[in-house]
CSV table of C-alpha atoms and ligand atoms in Angstrom, one decimal:
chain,number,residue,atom,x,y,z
A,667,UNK,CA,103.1,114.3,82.0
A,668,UNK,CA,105.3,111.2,82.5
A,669,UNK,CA,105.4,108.9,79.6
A,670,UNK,CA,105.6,106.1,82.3
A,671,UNK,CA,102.9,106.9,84.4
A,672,UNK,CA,99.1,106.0,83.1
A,673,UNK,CA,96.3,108.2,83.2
A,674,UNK,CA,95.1,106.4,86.4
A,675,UNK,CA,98.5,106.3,88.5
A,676,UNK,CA,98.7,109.9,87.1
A,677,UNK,CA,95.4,110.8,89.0
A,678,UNK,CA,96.3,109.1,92.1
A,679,UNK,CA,100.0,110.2,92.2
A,680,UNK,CA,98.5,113.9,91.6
A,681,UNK,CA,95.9,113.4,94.4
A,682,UNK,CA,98.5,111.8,97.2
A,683,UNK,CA,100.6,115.1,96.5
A,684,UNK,CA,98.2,117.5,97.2
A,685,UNK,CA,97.2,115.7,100.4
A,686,UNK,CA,100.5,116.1,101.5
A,687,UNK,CA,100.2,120.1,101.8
A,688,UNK,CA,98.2,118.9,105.3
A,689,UNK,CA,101.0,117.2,107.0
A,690,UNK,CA,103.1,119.6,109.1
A,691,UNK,CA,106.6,118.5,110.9
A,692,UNK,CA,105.8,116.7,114.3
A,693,UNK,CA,102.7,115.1,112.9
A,694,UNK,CA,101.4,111.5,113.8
A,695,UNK,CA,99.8,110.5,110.9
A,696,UNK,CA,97.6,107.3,109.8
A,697,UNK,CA,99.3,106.0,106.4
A,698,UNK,CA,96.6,104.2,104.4
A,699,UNK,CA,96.3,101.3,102.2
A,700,UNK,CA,96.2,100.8,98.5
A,701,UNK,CA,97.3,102.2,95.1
A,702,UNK,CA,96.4,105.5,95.9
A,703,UNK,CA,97.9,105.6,100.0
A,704,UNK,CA,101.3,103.6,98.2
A,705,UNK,CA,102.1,107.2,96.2
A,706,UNK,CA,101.1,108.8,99.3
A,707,UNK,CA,104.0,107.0,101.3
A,708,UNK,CA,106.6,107.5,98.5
A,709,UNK,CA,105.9,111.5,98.2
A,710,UNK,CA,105.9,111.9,102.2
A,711,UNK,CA,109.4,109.8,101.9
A,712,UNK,CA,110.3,111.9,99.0
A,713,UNK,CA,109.7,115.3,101.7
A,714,UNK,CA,111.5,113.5,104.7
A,715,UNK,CA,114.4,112.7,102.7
A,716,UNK,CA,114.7,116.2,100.8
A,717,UNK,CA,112.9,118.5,102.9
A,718,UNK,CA,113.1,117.1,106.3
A,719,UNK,CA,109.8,116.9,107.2
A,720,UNK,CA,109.8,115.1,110.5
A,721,UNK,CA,106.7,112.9,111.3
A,722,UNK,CA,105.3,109.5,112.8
A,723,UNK,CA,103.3,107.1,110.8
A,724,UNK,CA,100.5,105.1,112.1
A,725,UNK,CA,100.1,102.5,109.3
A,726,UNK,CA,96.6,101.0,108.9
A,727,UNK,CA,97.5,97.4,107.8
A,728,UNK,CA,100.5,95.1,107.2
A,729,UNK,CA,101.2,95.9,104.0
A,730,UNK,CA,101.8,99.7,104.7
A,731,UNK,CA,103.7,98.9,107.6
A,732,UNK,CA,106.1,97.1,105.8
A,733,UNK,CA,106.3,99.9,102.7
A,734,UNK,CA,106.3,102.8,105.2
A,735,UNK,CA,109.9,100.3,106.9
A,736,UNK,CA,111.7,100.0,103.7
A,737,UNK,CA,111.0,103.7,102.3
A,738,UNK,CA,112.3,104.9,105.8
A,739,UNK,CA,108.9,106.5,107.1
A,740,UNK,CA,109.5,106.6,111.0
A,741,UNK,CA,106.3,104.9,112.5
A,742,UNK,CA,104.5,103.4,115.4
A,743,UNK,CA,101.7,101.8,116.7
A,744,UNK,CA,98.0,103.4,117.6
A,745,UNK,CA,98.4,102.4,120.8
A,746,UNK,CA,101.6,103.9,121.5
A,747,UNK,CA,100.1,107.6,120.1
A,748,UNK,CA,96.6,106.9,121.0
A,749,UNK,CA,95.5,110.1,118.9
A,750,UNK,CA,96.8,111.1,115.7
A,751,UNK,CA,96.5,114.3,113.8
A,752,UNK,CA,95.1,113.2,110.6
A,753,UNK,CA,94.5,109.8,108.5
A,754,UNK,CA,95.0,110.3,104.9
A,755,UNK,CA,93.9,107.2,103.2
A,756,UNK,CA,92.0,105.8,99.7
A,757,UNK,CA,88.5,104.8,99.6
A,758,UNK,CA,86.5,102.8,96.8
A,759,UNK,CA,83.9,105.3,96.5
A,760,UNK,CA,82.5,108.3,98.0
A,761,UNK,CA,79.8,110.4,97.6
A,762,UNK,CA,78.5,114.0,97.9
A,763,UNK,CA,78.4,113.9,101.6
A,764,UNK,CA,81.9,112.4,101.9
A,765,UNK,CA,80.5,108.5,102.8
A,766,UNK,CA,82.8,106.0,101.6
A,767,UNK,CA,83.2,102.4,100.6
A,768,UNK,CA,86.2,101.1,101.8
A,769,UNK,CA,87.9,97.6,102.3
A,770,UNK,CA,88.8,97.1,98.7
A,771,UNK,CA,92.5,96.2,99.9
A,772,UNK,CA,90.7,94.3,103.0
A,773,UNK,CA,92.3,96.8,105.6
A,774,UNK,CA,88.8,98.1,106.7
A,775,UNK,CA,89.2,97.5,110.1
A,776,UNK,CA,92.1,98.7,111.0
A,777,UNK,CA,91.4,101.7,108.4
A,778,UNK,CA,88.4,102.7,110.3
A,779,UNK,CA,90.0,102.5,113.7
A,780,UNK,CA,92.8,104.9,112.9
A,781,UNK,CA,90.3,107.2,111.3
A,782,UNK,CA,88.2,107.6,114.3
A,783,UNK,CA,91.5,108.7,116.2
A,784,UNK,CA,92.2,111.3,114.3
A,785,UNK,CA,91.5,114.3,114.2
A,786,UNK,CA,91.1,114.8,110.4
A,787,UNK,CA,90.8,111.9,107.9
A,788,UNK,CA,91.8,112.9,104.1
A,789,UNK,CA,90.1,110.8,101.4
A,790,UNK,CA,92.8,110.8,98.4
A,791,UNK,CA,91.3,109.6,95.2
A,792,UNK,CA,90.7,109.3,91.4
A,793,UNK,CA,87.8,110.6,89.9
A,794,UNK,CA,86.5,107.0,89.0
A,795,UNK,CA,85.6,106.9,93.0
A,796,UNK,CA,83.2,109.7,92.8
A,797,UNK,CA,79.8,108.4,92.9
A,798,UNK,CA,76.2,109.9,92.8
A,799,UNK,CA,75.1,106.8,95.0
A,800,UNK,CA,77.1,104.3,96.7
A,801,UNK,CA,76.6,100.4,96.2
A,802,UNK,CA,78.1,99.9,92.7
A,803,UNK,CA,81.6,98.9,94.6
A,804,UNK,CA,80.6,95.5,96.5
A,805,UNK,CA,80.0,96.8,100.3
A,806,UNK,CA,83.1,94.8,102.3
A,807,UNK,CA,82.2,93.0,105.8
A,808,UNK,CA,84.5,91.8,108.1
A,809,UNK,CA,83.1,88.6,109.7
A,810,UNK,CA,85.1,86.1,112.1
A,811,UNK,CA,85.6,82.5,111.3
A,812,UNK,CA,83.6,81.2,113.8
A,813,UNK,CA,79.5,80.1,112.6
A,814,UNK,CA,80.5,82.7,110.0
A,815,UNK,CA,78.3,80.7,107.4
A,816,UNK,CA,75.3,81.7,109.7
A,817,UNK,CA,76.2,85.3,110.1
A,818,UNK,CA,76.3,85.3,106.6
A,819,UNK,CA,72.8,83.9,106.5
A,820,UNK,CA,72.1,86.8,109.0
A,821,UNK,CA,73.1,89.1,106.9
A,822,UNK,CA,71.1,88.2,103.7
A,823,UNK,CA,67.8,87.7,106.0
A,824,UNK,CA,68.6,91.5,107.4
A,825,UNK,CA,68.9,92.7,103.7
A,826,UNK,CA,65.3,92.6,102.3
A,827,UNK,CA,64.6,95.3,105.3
A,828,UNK,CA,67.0,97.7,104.0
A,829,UNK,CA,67.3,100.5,101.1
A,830,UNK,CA,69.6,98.7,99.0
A,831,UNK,CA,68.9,96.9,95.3
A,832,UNK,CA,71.4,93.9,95.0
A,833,UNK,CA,71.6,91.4,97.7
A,834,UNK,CA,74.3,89.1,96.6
A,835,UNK,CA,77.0,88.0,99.0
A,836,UNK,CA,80.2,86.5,98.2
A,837,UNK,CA,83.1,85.6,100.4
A,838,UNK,CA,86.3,87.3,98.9
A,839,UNK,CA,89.0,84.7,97.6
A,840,UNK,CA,92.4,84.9,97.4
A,841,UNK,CA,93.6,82.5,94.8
A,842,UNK,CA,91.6,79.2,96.0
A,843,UNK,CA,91.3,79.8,99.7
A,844,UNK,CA,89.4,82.3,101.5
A,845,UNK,CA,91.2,85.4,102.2
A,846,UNK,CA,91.9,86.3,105.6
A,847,UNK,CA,92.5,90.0,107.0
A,848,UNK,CA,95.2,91.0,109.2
A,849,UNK,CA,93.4,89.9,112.1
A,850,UNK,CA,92.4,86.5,110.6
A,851,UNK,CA,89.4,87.5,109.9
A,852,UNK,CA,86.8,87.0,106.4
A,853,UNK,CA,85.6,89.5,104.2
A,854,UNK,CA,82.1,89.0,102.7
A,855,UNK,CA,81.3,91.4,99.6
A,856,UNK,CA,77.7,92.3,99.6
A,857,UNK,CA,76.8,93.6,96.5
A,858,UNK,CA,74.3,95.8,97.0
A,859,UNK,CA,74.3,97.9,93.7
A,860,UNK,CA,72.6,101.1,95.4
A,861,UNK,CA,72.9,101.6,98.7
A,862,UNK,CA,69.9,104.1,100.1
A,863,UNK,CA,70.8,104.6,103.6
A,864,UNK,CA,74.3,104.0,104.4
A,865,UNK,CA,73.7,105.4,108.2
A,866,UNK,CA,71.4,102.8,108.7
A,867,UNK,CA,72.9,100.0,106.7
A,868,UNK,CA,76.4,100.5,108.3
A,869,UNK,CA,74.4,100.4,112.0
A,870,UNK,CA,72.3,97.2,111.0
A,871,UNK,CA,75.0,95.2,109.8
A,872,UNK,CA,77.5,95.7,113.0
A,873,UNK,CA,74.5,94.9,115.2
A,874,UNK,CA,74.6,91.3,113.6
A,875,UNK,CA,77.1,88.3,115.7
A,876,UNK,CA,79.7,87.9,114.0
A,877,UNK,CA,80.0,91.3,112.2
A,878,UNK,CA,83.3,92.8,113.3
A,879,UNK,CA,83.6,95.6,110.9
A,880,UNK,CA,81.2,97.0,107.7
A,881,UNK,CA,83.1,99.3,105.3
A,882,UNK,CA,80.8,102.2,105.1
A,883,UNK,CA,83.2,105.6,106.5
A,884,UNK,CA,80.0,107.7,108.3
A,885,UNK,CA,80.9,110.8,109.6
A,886,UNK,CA,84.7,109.8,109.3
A,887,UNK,CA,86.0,111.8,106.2
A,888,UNK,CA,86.5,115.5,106.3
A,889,UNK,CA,88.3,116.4,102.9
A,890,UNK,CA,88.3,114.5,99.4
A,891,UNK,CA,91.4,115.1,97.3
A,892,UNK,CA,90.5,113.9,93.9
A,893,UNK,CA,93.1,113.5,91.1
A,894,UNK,CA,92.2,113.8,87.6
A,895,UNK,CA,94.4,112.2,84.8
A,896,UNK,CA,95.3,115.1,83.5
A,897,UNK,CA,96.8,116.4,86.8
A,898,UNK,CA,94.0,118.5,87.6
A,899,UNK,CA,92.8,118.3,91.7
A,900,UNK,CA,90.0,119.4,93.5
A,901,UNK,CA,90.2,119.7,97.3
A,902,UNK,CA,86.9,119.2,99.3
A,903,UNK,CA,86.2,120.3,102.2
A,904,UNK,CA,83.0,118.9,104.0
A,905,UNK,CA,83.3,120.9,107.6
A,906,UNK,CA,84.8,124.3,106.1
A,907,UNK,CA,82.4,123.7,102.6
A,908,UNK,CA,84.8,125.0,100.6
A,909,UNK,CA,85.7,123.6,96.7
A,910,UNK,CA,89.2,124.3,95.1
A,911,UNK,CA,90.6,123.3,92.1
A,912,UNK,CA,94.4,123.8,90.6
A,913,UNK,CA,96.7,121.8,88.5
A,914,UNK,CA,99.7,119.9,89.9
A,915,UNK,CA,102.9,119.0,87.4
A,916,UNK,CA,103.9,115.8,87.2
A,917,UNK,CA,107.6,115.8,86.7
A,918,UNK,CA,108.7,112.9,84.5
A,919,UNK,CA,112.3,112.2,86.1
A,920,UNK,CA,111.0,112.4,90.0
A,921,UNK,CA,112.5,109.6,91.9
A,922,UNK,CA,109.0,109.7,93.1
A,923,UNK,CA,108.1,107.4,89.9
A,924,UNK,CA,110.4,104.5,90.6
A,925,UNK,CA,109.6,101.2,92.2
A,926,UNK,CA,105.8,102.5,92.6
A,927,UNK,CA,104.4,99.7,94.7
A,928,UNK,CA,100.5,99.3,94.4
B,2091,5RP,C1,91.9,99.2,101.4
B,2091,5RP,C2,91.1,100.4,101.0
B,2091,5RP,C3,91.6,101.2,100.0
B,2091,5RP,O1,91.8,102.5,100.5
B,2091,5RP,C4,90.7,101.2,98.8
B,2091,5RP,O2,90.5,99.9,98.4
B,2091,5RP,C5,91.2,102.1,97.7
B,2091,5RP,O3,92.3,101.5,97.1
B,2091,5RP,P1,93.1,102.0,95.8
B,2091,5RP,O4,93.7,103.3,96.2
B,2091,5RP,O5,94.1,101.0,95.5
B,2091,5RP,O6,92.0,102.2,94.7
B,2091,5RP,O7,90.0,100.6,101.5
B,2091,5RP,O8,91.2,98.4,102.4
């Protein structure tokens, strides 16, 4: 194991590796945000410089955009492919039947878009993400400027109806002002503690104005990669219902473990 890597990157780094044994030259594929999408974008840089893998990225917010320009990942935008092969991206939690929680990095939207275009979506995680029930993570909304403090009110007046505990809502910060997503937009964390019914919830909650996005992933996510710290990876698969485990080394002098952006 590397001494530089911690138990957590270790899990991550081990999980964005494996998910790489799904991309095939001549690819488009949807690059994710966050921790765990950044090692994805350094090891599929890693295999275009020394292996000559040959795809196109479709990066699912700003931030990726820019890593997947300086680490040399050819990309392009969804509307230029339309389709794309297969989204491998993070999540904040999933559970048993592969639902997520997603918008921790406040890419939600654009995240879910480029999952519903592809034909695949690959959830890489760490262990830590695997939950029983879903609603300990706050549940991310995307909500426009405008009236927004009434679509919040919305919201909490459409929460006593649903299967959730907590009904908390907090606009997201960044520093002292609110933060805005790529499109301008607000997130509102709801925390909702347990979330009963995330098929219903995630419908209720985009039927309200203002609502652009929810972060539940229905139906979206195909196969979990989760990393272990101790390099250990199971590989999920919800459609073919198959469960494999091996171990992956972690080489401690990899280029791959310099300048690891999160
Ligand atoms: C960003 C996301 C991320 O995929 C999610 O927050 C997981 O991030 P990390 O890999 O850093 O834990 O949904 O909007």
């Amino acid at each position: 194991m590397s001494e530089n890597l911690s138990p957590i990157d270790t899990a991550k780094y081990v999980a964005a590796r494996r998910a790489t044994d799904f991309i095939e030259s001549g690819m488009k594929v949807g690059l994710g945000t966050g921790s765990t999408a950044a090692w994805l974008l350094k090891c599929i840089a890693e295999m275009i410089r020394d292996e000559g893998l040959s795809i196109t990225g479709v990066a699912t917010s700003e931030r990726t955009a820019a890593m997947a320009r300086d680490l040399g990942i050819p990309s392009t935008t969804l509307d230029a492919t339309k389709w794309l092969d297969l989204t491998i991206d993070g999540a904040d939690e999933f559970d048993g039947e592969m639902t997520l929680i997603k918008g921790g990095g406040g890419a939600l939207l654009q995240e879910k878009i480029v999952a519903a275009a592809s034909d695949q979506m690959i959830v890489i995680a760490d262990k830590t993400k695997e939950v029983e029930t879903l609603g300990a993570f706050a549940l991310p909304v995307e909500v426009i400027g405008f009236g927004r403090e009434t679509t919040r009110a919305l919201i909490e007046e459409t929460l006593p109806g649903l299967d959730v505990l907590g009904r908390e809502t907090v606009w997201r910060m960044d520093g002292e002002a609110p933060f805005k997503t790529d499109e301008g937009n607000f997130i509102l964390d709801l925390h909702l503690k347990r979330i009963g019914n995330a098929r219903q919830l995630a419908l209720v909650l985009n039927q309200i104005p203002g609502v652009v996005e929810n972060g539940l992933f229905v139906d979206l996510c195909d196969v979990v990669v989760t990393g272990h710290a101790d390099g250990k990876v199971e590989v999920r698969d919800i459609n073919a219902g198959t469960f494999e485990e091996q171990r992956l080394p972690v080489e401690p002098t990899a280029n791959i473990f310099k300048d690891i952006g999160a």
